[in-house]
mmCIF file of C-alpha atoms and ligand atoms in Angstrom:
data_model
loop_
_atom_site.group_PDB
_atom_site.id
_atom_site.type_symbol
_atom_site.label_atom_id
_atom_site.label_comp_id
_atom_site.label_asym_id
_atom_site.label_seq_id
_atom_site.Cartn_x
_atom_site.Cartn_y
_atom_site.Cartn_z
ATOM 1 C CA MET Z 41 -12.504 -33.334 11.400
ATOM 2 C CA ARG Z 42 -15.828 -31.618 10.654
ATOM 3 C CA VAL Z 43 -18.131 -32.943 7.965
ATOM 4 C CA PHE Z 44 -20.622 -30.510 6.449
ATOM 5 C CA GLN Z 45 -23.524 -31.407 4.217
ATOM 6 C CA THR Z 46 -25.096 -27.987 3.766
ATOM 7 C CA ILE Z 47 -24.003 -24.600 2.494
ATOM 8 C CA GLU Z 48 -25.425 -23.034 5.641
ATOM 9 C CA GLN Z 49 -23.144 -25.159 7.849
ATOM 10 C CA VAL Z 50 -20.101 -24.116 5.836
ATOM 11 C CA ARG Z 51 -21.066 -20.439 5.955
ATOM 12 C CA ALA Z 52 -21.511 -20.607 9.724
ATOM 13 C CA GLU Z 53 -18.002 -22.032 10.211
ATOM 14 C CA ARG Z 54 -15.955 -20.245 7.586
ATOM 15 C CA GLY Z 55 -14.049 -17.337 9.074
ATOM 16 C CA ARG Z 56 -11.688 -15.127 7.123
ATOM 17 C CA GLY Z 57 -8.423 -16.999 7.573
ATOM 18 C CA PRO Z 58 -6.451 -18.818 4.879
ATOM 19 C CA LEU Z 59 -8.091 -22.037 3.723
ATOM 20 C CA ALA Z 60 -6.892 -24.429 1.035
ATOM 21 C CA LEU Z 61 -9.541 -26.428 -0.824
ATOM 22 C CA VAL Z 62 -9.115 -29.740 -2.645
ATOM 23 C CA PRO Z 63 -12.195 -30.347 -4.806
ATOM 24 C CA THR Z 64 -12.819 -34.046 -5.560
ATOM 25 C CA MET Z 65 -15.486 -36.463 -6.654
ATOM 26 C CA GLY Z 66 -14.458 -38.917 -3.920
ATOM 27 C CA ALA Z 67 -13.277 -42.525 -4.297
ATOM 28 C CA LEU Z 68 -10.116 -41.055 -2.870
ATOM 29 C CA HIS Z 69 -6.701 -42.498 -3.675
ATOM 30 C CA ALA Z 70 -3.140 -41.467 -2.907
ATOM 31 C CA GLY Z 71 -3.230 -38.931 -5.769
ATOM 32 C CA HIS Z 72 -6.039 -37.025 -4.064
ATOM 33 C CA LEU Z 73 -4.265 -37.290 -0.727
ATOM 34 C CA SER Z 74 -1.095 -35.816 -2.243
ATOM 35 C CA LEU Z 75 -3.215 -32.767 -3.113
ATOM 36 C CA VAL Z 76 -4.204 -32.590 0.550
ATOM 37 C CA GLU Z 77 -0.496 -32.581 1.474
ATOM 38 C CA SER Z 78 0.127 -29.724 -0.967
ATOM 39 C CA ALA Z 79 -2.878 -27.886 0.468
ATOM 40 C CA ARG Z 80 -1.503 -28.289 3.979
ATOM 41 C CA LYS Z 81 1.682 -26.443 2.937
ATOM 42 C CA LYS Z 82 -0.455 -23.535 1.778
ATOM 43 C CA ALA Z 83 -2.873 -22.953 4.648
ATOM 44 C CA ASP Z 84 -3.579 -24.002 8.224
ATOM 45 C CA THR Z 85 -7.095 -25.070 7.356
ATOM 46 C CA VAL Z 86 -7.565 -27.712 4.656
ATOM 47 C CA ALA Z 87 -10.967 -28.551 3.217
ATOM 48 C CA VAL Z 88 -11.847 -31.388 0.848
ATOM 49 C CA SER Z 89 -15.078 -31.360 -1.107
ATOM 50 C CA ILE Z 90 -16.545 -34.699 -2.127
ATOM 51 C CA PHE Z 91 -19.291 -34.351 -4.701
ATOM 52 C CA VAL Z 92 -19.947 -36.427 -7.802
ATOM 53 C CA ASN Z 93 -21.058 -33.535 -9.967
ATOM 54 C CA PRO Z 94 -23.782 -34.637 -12.380
ATOM 55 C CA THR Z 95 -23.441 -31.608 -14.658
ATOM 56 C CA GLN Z 96 -19.960 -32.614 -15.836
ATOM 57 C CA PHE Z 97 -21.059 -36.066 -17.010
ATOM 58 C CA GLY Z 98 -22.438 -36.472 -20.510
ATOM 59 C CA ARG Z 99 -25.230 -38.791 -21.543
ATOM 60 C CA GLY Z 100 -24.015 -42.373 -21.591
ATOM 61 C CA GLU Z 101 -21.062 -41.616 -19.304
ATOM 62 C CA ASP Z 102 -20.420 -43.333 -15.975
ATOM 63 C CA LEU Z 103 -22.359 -41.035 -13.566
ATOM 64 C CA SER Z 104 -24.575 -43.780 -12.155
ATOM 65 C CA ARG Z 105 -21.759 -46.272 -11.650
ATOM 66 C CA TYR Z 106 -19.169 -43.756 -10.423
ATOM 67 C CA PRO Z 107 -17.828 -45.153 -7.093
ATOM 68 C CA ARG Z 108 -19.104 -43.427 -3.932
ATOM 69 C CA PRO Z 109 -17.337 -45.064 -0.955
ATOM 70 C CA ILE Z 110 -18.055 -42.170 1.421
ATOM 71 C CA ASP Z 111 -17.174 -43.958 4.686
ATOM 72 C CA SER Z 112 -13.694 -44.951 3.565
ATOM 73 C CA ASP Z 113 -13.222 -41.511 1.955
ATOM 74 C CA LEU Z 114 -13.965 -39.847 5.296
ATOM 75 C CA GLU Z 115 -11.539 -42.199 7.058
ATOM 76 C CA LYS Z 116 -8.816 -41.302 4.545
ATOM 77 C CA CYS Z 117 -9.475 -37.585 5.015
ATOM 78 C CA GLN Z 118 -9.334 -37.962 8.784
ATOM 79 C CA ALA Z 119 -6.073 -39.945 8.588
ATOM 80 C CA THR Z 120 -4.523 -37.290 6.316
ATOM 81 C CA GLY Z 121 -5.373 -34.479 8.702
ATOM 82 C CA VAL Z 122 -8.139 -32.797 6.694
ATOM 83 C CA ASP Z 123 -9.963 -30.187 8.796
ATOM 84 C CA TRP Z 124 -13.289 -30.061 6.948
ATOM 85 C CA VAL Z 125 -15.086 -32.168 4.425
ATOM 86 C CA PHE Z 126 -17.931 -30.674 2.411
ATOM 87 C CA ASN Z 127 -20.119 -33.504 1.132
ATOM 88 C CA PRO Z 128 -23.324 -31.949 -0.184
ATOM 89 C CA SER Z 129 -26.280 -33.764 -1.707
ATOM 90 C CA GLU Z 130 -27.205 -33.149 -5.315
ATOM 91 C CA SER Z 131 -30.256 -31.096 -4.279
ATOM 92 C CA GLU Z 132 -28.109 -28.947 -1.982
ATOM 93 C CA MET Z 133 -25.878 -28.007 -4.910
ATOM 94 C CA TYR Z 134 -28.616 -27.890 -7.546
ATOM 95 C CA PRO Z 135 -31.968 -27.174 -5.891
ATOM 96 C CA PRO Z 136 -34.901 -28.169 -8.087
ATOM 97 C CA ASN Z 137 -35.868 -25.353 -10.444
ATOM 98 C CA SER Z 138 -32.668 -23.387 -9.809
ATOM 99 C CA ALA Z 139 -31.347 -21.626 -12.881
ATOM 100 C CA GLY Z 140 -28.464 -23.328 -14.604
ATOM 101 C CA ILE Z 141 -25.409 -21.261 -15.395
ATOM 102 C CA MET Z 142 -22.863 -21.789 -18.105
ATOM 103 C CA ILE Z 143 -19.284 -20.648 -18.027
ATOM 104 C CA ASP Z 144 -17.645 -21.131 -21.393
ATOM 105 C CA LEU Z 145 -13.996 -20.622 -22.197
ATOM 106 C CA PRO Z 146 -14.322 -21.275 -25.906
ATOM 107 C CA ALA Z 147 -10.643 -21.400 -26.826
ATOM 108 C CA LEU Z 148 -9.808 -23.850 -24.050
ATOM 109 C CA ASP Z 149 -12.881 -25.982 -23.479
ATOM 110 C CA SER Z 150 -13.693 -27.058 -27.020
ATOM 111 C CA VAL Z 151 -10.541 -29.089 -27.692
ATOM 112 C CA LEU Z 152 -9.215 -32.432 -26.377
ATOM 113 C CA GLU Z 153 -11.527 -33.543 -23.518
ATOM 114 C CA GLY Z 154 -14.003 -30.794 -24.400
ATOM 115 C CA LYS Z 155 -14.317 -32.073 -27.951
ATOM 116 C CA HIS Z 156 -14.904 -35.652 -26.840
ATOM 117 C CA ARG Z 157 -17.051 -34.779 -23.816
ATOM 118 C CA PRO Z 158 -19.219 -31.855 -24.971
ATOM 119 C CA GLY Z 159 -20.347 -29.704 -22.045
ATOM 120 C CA HIS Z 160 -17.919 -31.376 -19.631
ATOM 121 C CA PHE Z 161 -15.980 -28.230 -18.754
ATOM 122 C CA ARG Z 162 -19.159 -26.169 -18.441
ATOM 123 C CA GLY Z 163 -20.159 -28.570 -15.687
ATOM 124 C CA VAL Z 164 -16.698 -28.459 -14.131
ATOM 125 C CA CYS Z 165 -16.620 -24.637 -14.160
ATOM 126 C CA GLN Z 166 -20.157 -24.475 -12.800
ATOM 127 C CA VAL Z 167 -19.462 -26.708 -9.824
ATOM 128 C CA VAL Z 168 -16.027 -25.295 -9.041
ATOM 129 C CA ALA Z 169 -17.304 -21.693 -9.202
ATOM 130 C CA LYS Z 170 -20.092 -22.688 -6.807
ATOM 131 C CA LEU Z 171 -17.641 -24.444 -4.470
ATOM 132 C CA PHE Z 172 -15.420 -21.354 -4.541
ATOM 133 C CA ASN Z 173 -18.357 -19.125 -3.606
ATOM 134 C CA ILE Z 174 -19.578 -21.478 -0.891
ATOM 135 C CA ILE Z 175 -16.244 -22.256 0.761
ATOM 136 C CA GLN Z 176 -14.328 -19.104 -0.201
ATOM 137 C CA PRO Z 177 -10.913 -20.752 -0.175
ATOM 138 C CA THR Z 178 -7.776 -18.646 -0.478
ATOM 139 C CA VAL Z 179 -6.016 -21.499 -2.300
ATOM 140 C CA ALA Z 180 -7.316 -24.409 -4.397
ATOM 141 C CA CYS Z 181 -5.248 -27.443 -5.410
ATOM 142 C CA PHE Z 182 -5.772 -29.387 -8.642
ATOM 143 C CA GLY Z 183 -3.894 -32.296 -10.218
ATOM 144 C CA GLN Z 184 -1.897 -32.098 -13.438
ATOM 145 C CA LYS Z 185 -3.387 -35.508 -14.233
ATOM 146 C CA ASP Z 186 -6.336 -33.446 -15.527
ATOM 147 C CA PHE Z 187 -4.135 -30.811 -17.135
ATOM 148 C CA GLN Z 188 -6.892 -29.331 -19.316
ATOM 149 C CA GLN Z 189 -9.170 -28.973 -16.281
ATOM 150 C CA LEU Z 190 -6.339 -27.206 -14.463
ATOM 151 C CA ARG Z 191 -5.827 -24.861 -17.413
ATOM 152 C CA VAL Z 192 -9.564 -24.154 -17.836
ATOM 153 C CA LEU Z 193 -10.038 -23.464 -14.122
ATOM 154 C CA SER Z 194 -6.947 -21.239 -13.937
ATOM 155 C CA ALA Z 195 -8.354 -19.261 -16.860
ATOM 156 C CA MET Z 196 -11.783 -19.074 -15.173
ATOM 157 C CA VAL Z 197 -10.238 -17.738 -11.960
ATOM 158 C CA GLU Z 198 -8.329 -15.133 -13.957
ATOM 159 C CA ALA Z 199 -11.293 -14.149 -16.123
ATOM 160 C CA LEU Z 200 -13.732 -13.834 -13.208
ATOM 161 C CA ASP Z 201 -11.221 -12.370 -10.721
ATOM 162 C CA PHE Z 202 -11.687 -15.004 -8.041
ATOM 163 C CA PRO Z 203 -9.214 -14.051 -5.271
ATOM 164 C CA ILE Z 204 -7.897 -17.614 -5.162
ATOM 165 C CA GLU Z 205 -4.441 -19.025 -5.806
ATOM 166 C CA ILE Z 206 -4.555 -22.113 -8.000
ATOM 167 C CA VAL Z 207 -1.889 -24.694 -7.182
ATOM 168 C CA ALA Z 208 -0.906 -27.321 -9.762
ATOM 169 C CA CYS Z 209 0.077 -30.663 -8.222
ATOM 170 C CA PRO Z 210 2.050 -33.451 -9.940
ATOM 171 C CA THR Z 211 0.435 -36.696 -11.110
ATOM 172 C CA LEU Z 212 0.815 -39.608 -8.713
ATOM 173 C CA ARG Z 213 1.371 -42.988 -10.344
ATOM 174 C CA ASP Z 214 1.180 -46.567 -9.163
ATOM 175 C CA PRO Z 215 4.593 -48.299 -8.961
ATOM 176 C CA ASP Z 216 4.031 -49.722 -12.469
ATOM 177 C CA GLY Z 217 3.529 -46.210 -13.837
ATOM 178 C CA LEU Z 218 -0.257 -46.152 -14.315
ATOM 179 C CA ALA Z 219 -1.634 -42.759 -13.287
ATOM 180 C CA MET Z 220 -3.857 -43.170 -10.235
ATOM 181 C CA SER Z 221 -7.521 -42.630 -11.022
ATOM 182 C CA SER Z 222 -10.819 -43.416 -9.333
ATOM 183 C CA ARG Z 223 -11.772 -45.093 -12.612
ATOM 184 C CA ASN Z 224 -8.894 -47.616 -12.422
ATOM 185 C CA GLN Z 225 -11.081 -49.738 -10.141
ATOM 186 C CA TYR Z 226 -13.344 -50.472 -13.117
ATOM 187 C CA LEU Z 227 -10.464 -52.297 -14.838
ATOM 188 C CA SER Z 228 -10.232 -56.096 -14.966
ATOM 189 C CA PRO Z 229 -6.682 -57.447 -14.410
ATOM 190 C CA THR Z 230 -6.313 -57.914 -18.186
ATOM 191 C CA ASP Z 231 -7.544 -54.397 -18.923
ATOM 192 C CA ARG Z 232 -5.271 -52.948 -16.260
ATOM 193 C CA GLN Z 233 -2.326 -54.635 -17.977
ATOM 194 C CA LYS Z 234 -3.406 -53.105 -21.287
ATOM 195 C CA ALA Z 235 -3.859 -49.695 -19.634
ATOM 196 C CA LEU Z 236 -0.159 -49.685 -18.755
ATOM 197 C CA SER Z 237 0.564 -48.993 -22.395
ATOM 198 C CA ILE Z 238 -0.852 -45.479 -21.833
ATOM 199 C CA ASN Z 239 1.967 -44.412 -19.531
ATOM 200 C CA GLN Z 240 4.529 -46.568 -21.352
ATOM 201 C CA THR Z 241 3.593 -44.812 -24.592
ATOM 202 C CA LEU Z 242 4.023 -41.409 -22.974
ATOM 203 C CA PHE Z 243 7.359 -42.379 -21.438
ATOM 204 C CA ALA Z 244 8.610 -43.754 -24.789
ATOM 205 C CA ALA Z 245 7.655 -40.467 -26.438
ATOM 206 C CA ARG Z 246 9.586 -38.606 -23.761
ATOM 207 C CA GLU Z 247 12.641 -40.735 -24.644
ATOM 208 C CA MET Z 248 12.229 -39.720 -28.282
ATOM 209 C CA VAL Z 249 12.112 -36.062 -27.265
ATOM 210 C CA GLY Z 250 15.240 -36.625 -25.137
ATOM 211 C CA GLY Z 251 16.867 -38.089 -28.257
ATOM 212 C CA GLY Z 252 16.248 -34.872 -30.160
ATOM 213 C CA VAL Z 253 12.856 -35.375 -31.856
ATOM 214 C CA LYS Z 254 11.004 -32.059 -32.064
ATOM 215 C CA GLN Z 255 8.354 -32.812 -34.677
ATOM 216 C CA ALA Z 256 5.032 -33.506 -32.998
ATOM 217 C CA SER Z 257 3.735 -35.592 -35.919
ATOM 218 C CA ARG Z 258 6.558 -38.112 -35.409
ATOM 219 C CA LEU Z 259 5.693 -38.443 -31.721
ATOM 220 C CA ILE Z 260 1.973 -38.708 -32.360
ATOM 221 C CA THR Z 261 2.378 -41.397 -35.018
ATOM 222 C CA ARG Z 262 4.573 -43.427 -32.715
ATOM 223 C CA MET Z 263 2.191 -43.032 -29.758
ATOM 224 C CA GLN Z 264 -0.802 -44.052 -31.874
ATOM 225 C CA GLN Z 265 1.046 -47.141 -33.097
ATOM 226 C CA ASP Z 266 1.998 -48.135 -29.554
ATOM 227 C CA LEU Z 267 -1.582 -47.793 -28.301
ATOM 228 C CA LEU Z 268 -3.116 -49.593 -31.268
ATOM 229 C CA ALA Z 269 -0.648 -52.452 -30.809
ATOM 230 C CA GLN Z 270 -2.337 -53.027 -27.420
ATOM 231 C CA HIS Z 271 -5.797 -52.834 -29.065
ATOM 232 C CA LEU Z 272 -6.759 -49.705 -27.164
ATOM 233 C CA SER Z 273 -9.440 -47.533 -28.708
ATOM 234 C CA ILE Z 274 -8.014 -44.022 -29.098
ATOM 235 C CA ASP Z 275 -10.090 -40.895 -28.420
ATOM 236 C CA TYR Z 276 -7.120 -38.640 -29.051
ATOM 237 C CA VAL Z 277 -3.349 -38.434 -28.944
ATOM 238 C CA ALA Z 278 -2.105 -34.861 -28.974
ATOM 239 C CA ALA Z 279 0.880 -32.580 -28.489
ATOM 240 C CA VAL Z 280 -0.311 -29.178 -27.314
ATOM 241 C CA ASP Z 281 0.922 -25.900 -25.936
ATOM 242 C CA PRO Z 282 0.408 -25.895 -22.136
ATOM 243 C CA LEU Z 283 -1.182 -22.437 -22.113
ATOM 244 C CA THR Z 284 -3.197 -22.192 -25.317
ATOM 245 C CA LEU Z 285 -3.878 -25.954 -25.660
ATOM 246 C CA LYS Z 286 -3.342 -25.475 -29.395
ATOM 247 C CA ASN Z 287 -1.676 -28.270 -31.354
ATOM 248 C CA VAL Z 288 2.071 -27.919 -31.626
ATOM 249 C CA GLU Z 289 3.828 -28.798 -34.884
ATOM 250 C CA VAL Z 290 7.460 -28.329 -33.974
ATOM 251 C CA MET Z 291 8.270 -28.166 -30.286
ATOM 252 C CA THR Z 292 10.139 -25.078 -29.195
ATOM 253 C CA GLY Z 293 9.325 -25.203 -25.468
ATOM 254 C CA PRO Z 294 7.454 -27.271 -22.877
ATOM 255 C CA THR Z 295 4.712 -29.274 -24.600
ATOM 256 C CA VAL Z 296 1.952 -31.435 -23.169
ATOM 257 C CA LEU Z 297 1.640 -34.916 -24.645
ATOM 258 C CA ALA Z 298 -1.892 -36.081 -23.897
ATOM 259 C CA ILE Z 299 -3.700 -39.355 -24.414
ATOM 260 C CA ALA Z 300 -7.344 -40.377 -23.990
ATOM 261 C CA VAL Z 301 -8.266 -43.989 -24.674
ATOM 262 C CA ARG Z 302 -10.932 -46.515 -23.905
ATOM 263 C CA VAL Z 303 -9.868 -49.744 -22.285
ATOM 264 C CA GLY Z 304 -12.944 -51.930 -22.539
ATOM 265 C CA ALA Z 305 -15.768 -49.741 -21.188
ATOM 266 C CA THR Z 306 -13.420 -47.507 -19.208
ATOM 267 C CA ARG Z 307 -12.173 -44.188 -20.495
ATOM 268 C CA LEU Z 308 -8.750 -43.169 -19.186
ATOM 269 C CA ILE Z 309 -6.630 -40.053 -19.695
ATOM 270 C CA ASP Z 310 -3.010 -39.287 -18.960
ATOM 271 C CA ASN Z 311 -0.395 -36.728 -19.963
ATOM 272 C CA ILE Z 312 3.180 -35.633 -19.424
ATOM 273 C CA VAL Z 313 5.015 -32.408 -20.115
ATOM 274 C CA VAL Z 314 8.089 -32.744 -22.296
ATOM 275 C CA THR Z 315 10.745 -30.180 -23.120
ATOM 276 C CA PRO Z 316 12.791 -30.413 -26.332
ATOM 277 C CA VAL Z 317 16.564 -30.658 -25.905
HETATM 278 P P1 LIG Q 207 -11.466 -36.250 -9.290
HETATM 279 O O1 LIG Q 207 -11.935 -36.809 -7.992
HETATM 280 O O2 LIG Q 207 -11.116 -37.290 -10.301
HETATM 281 O O3 LIG Q 207 -12.372 -35.171 -9.803
HETATM 282 O O4 LIG Q 207 -10.085 -35.535 -8.987
HETATM 283 C C1 LIG Q 207 -9.982 -34.560 -7.991
HETATM 284 C C2 LIG Q 207 -8.630 -33.903 -8.077
HETATM 285 O O5 LIG Q 207 -7.613 -34.888 -7.900
HETATM 286 C C3 LIG Q 207 -8.364 -33.255 -9.438
HETATM 287 O O6 LIG Q 207 -7.692 -32.027 -9.230
HETATM 288 C C4 LIG Q 207 -7.496 -34.270 -10.126
HETATM 289 O O7 LIG Q 207 -6.660 -33.701 -11.101
HETATM 290 C C5 LIG Q 207 -6.690 -34.781 -8.949
HETATM 291 N N1 LIG Q 207 -6.108 -36.100 -9.265
HETATM 292 C C6 LIG Q 207 -6.759 -37.171 -9.771
HETATM 293 N N2 LIG Q 207 -5.894 -38.181 -9.981
HETATM 294 C C7 LIG Q 207 -4.671 -37.723 -9.606
HETATM 295 C C8 LIG Q 207 -3.354 -38.286 -9.593
HETATM 296 N N3 LIG Q 207 -3.116 -39.526 -10.019
HETATM 297 N N4 LIG Q 207 -2.328 -37.521 -9.129
HETATM 298 C C9 LIG Q 207 -2.559 -36.248 -8.693
HETATM 299 N N5 LIG Q 207 -3.770 -35.671 -8.681
HETATM 300 C C10 LIG Q 207 -4.812 -36.383 -9.132
#
């Protein structure tokens, strides 16, 4: 496995063949590694980027305490058969005095996460567009765990004509159902127990949909009640169209049920796609 820290090193190595990229912020878990497996099915060369991107964190968010266990991340990449890791420094990605650039997708990036984390998707689009230009992957894999990010980036690729196939990968969960996340390691045992109500709430809503409920307001009320019963602080509970991310009133097709909550000082998100019967 090759580990590159500079853009120049990547440029010197990158030929023209198919390459699948898995962009990450590190603190790798089995969810990230499942993206590597998906990437492997798409191209002979698999690259993982590990970069905690400062421009996607808002003021007061967890940038400084975000975990950065680079040695164990590299071991995991090696064990999973990753060919290259790109692990640039902050100054490599954002040289001092370089011009900032903003990519806005107003209809998609101002709702849900975008509403609660202003500027977040600008930062995500900025870093992913840069990674695409540096590494020039033919395929890039993203998790449905961050379904809005996946939608925003797919729209960016379409709008800017990046010649890159975006692959959506399913959410990996711990055996108890909690969606894997680098942020789960912030949770105390008590908070982790409380966090389980996020996935349990989503699964209960899916049961309701299976039982014939189509009205989003009924699902949302029930989900809010379930989360509040566990004393979680709700950022949002929503039922949205997977393409437009607009709120759905009565479900007529696949709908994303999305939750963002704070468990103690930790902000967690999760979602599932449900289809009315
Ligand atoms: P992050 O390091 O949190 O920026 O995530 C990097 C990539 O891994 C993103 O495409 C995420 O959607 C994806 N990812 C994070 N958690 C999971 C999970 N539990 N299952 C599948 N993919 C995930």
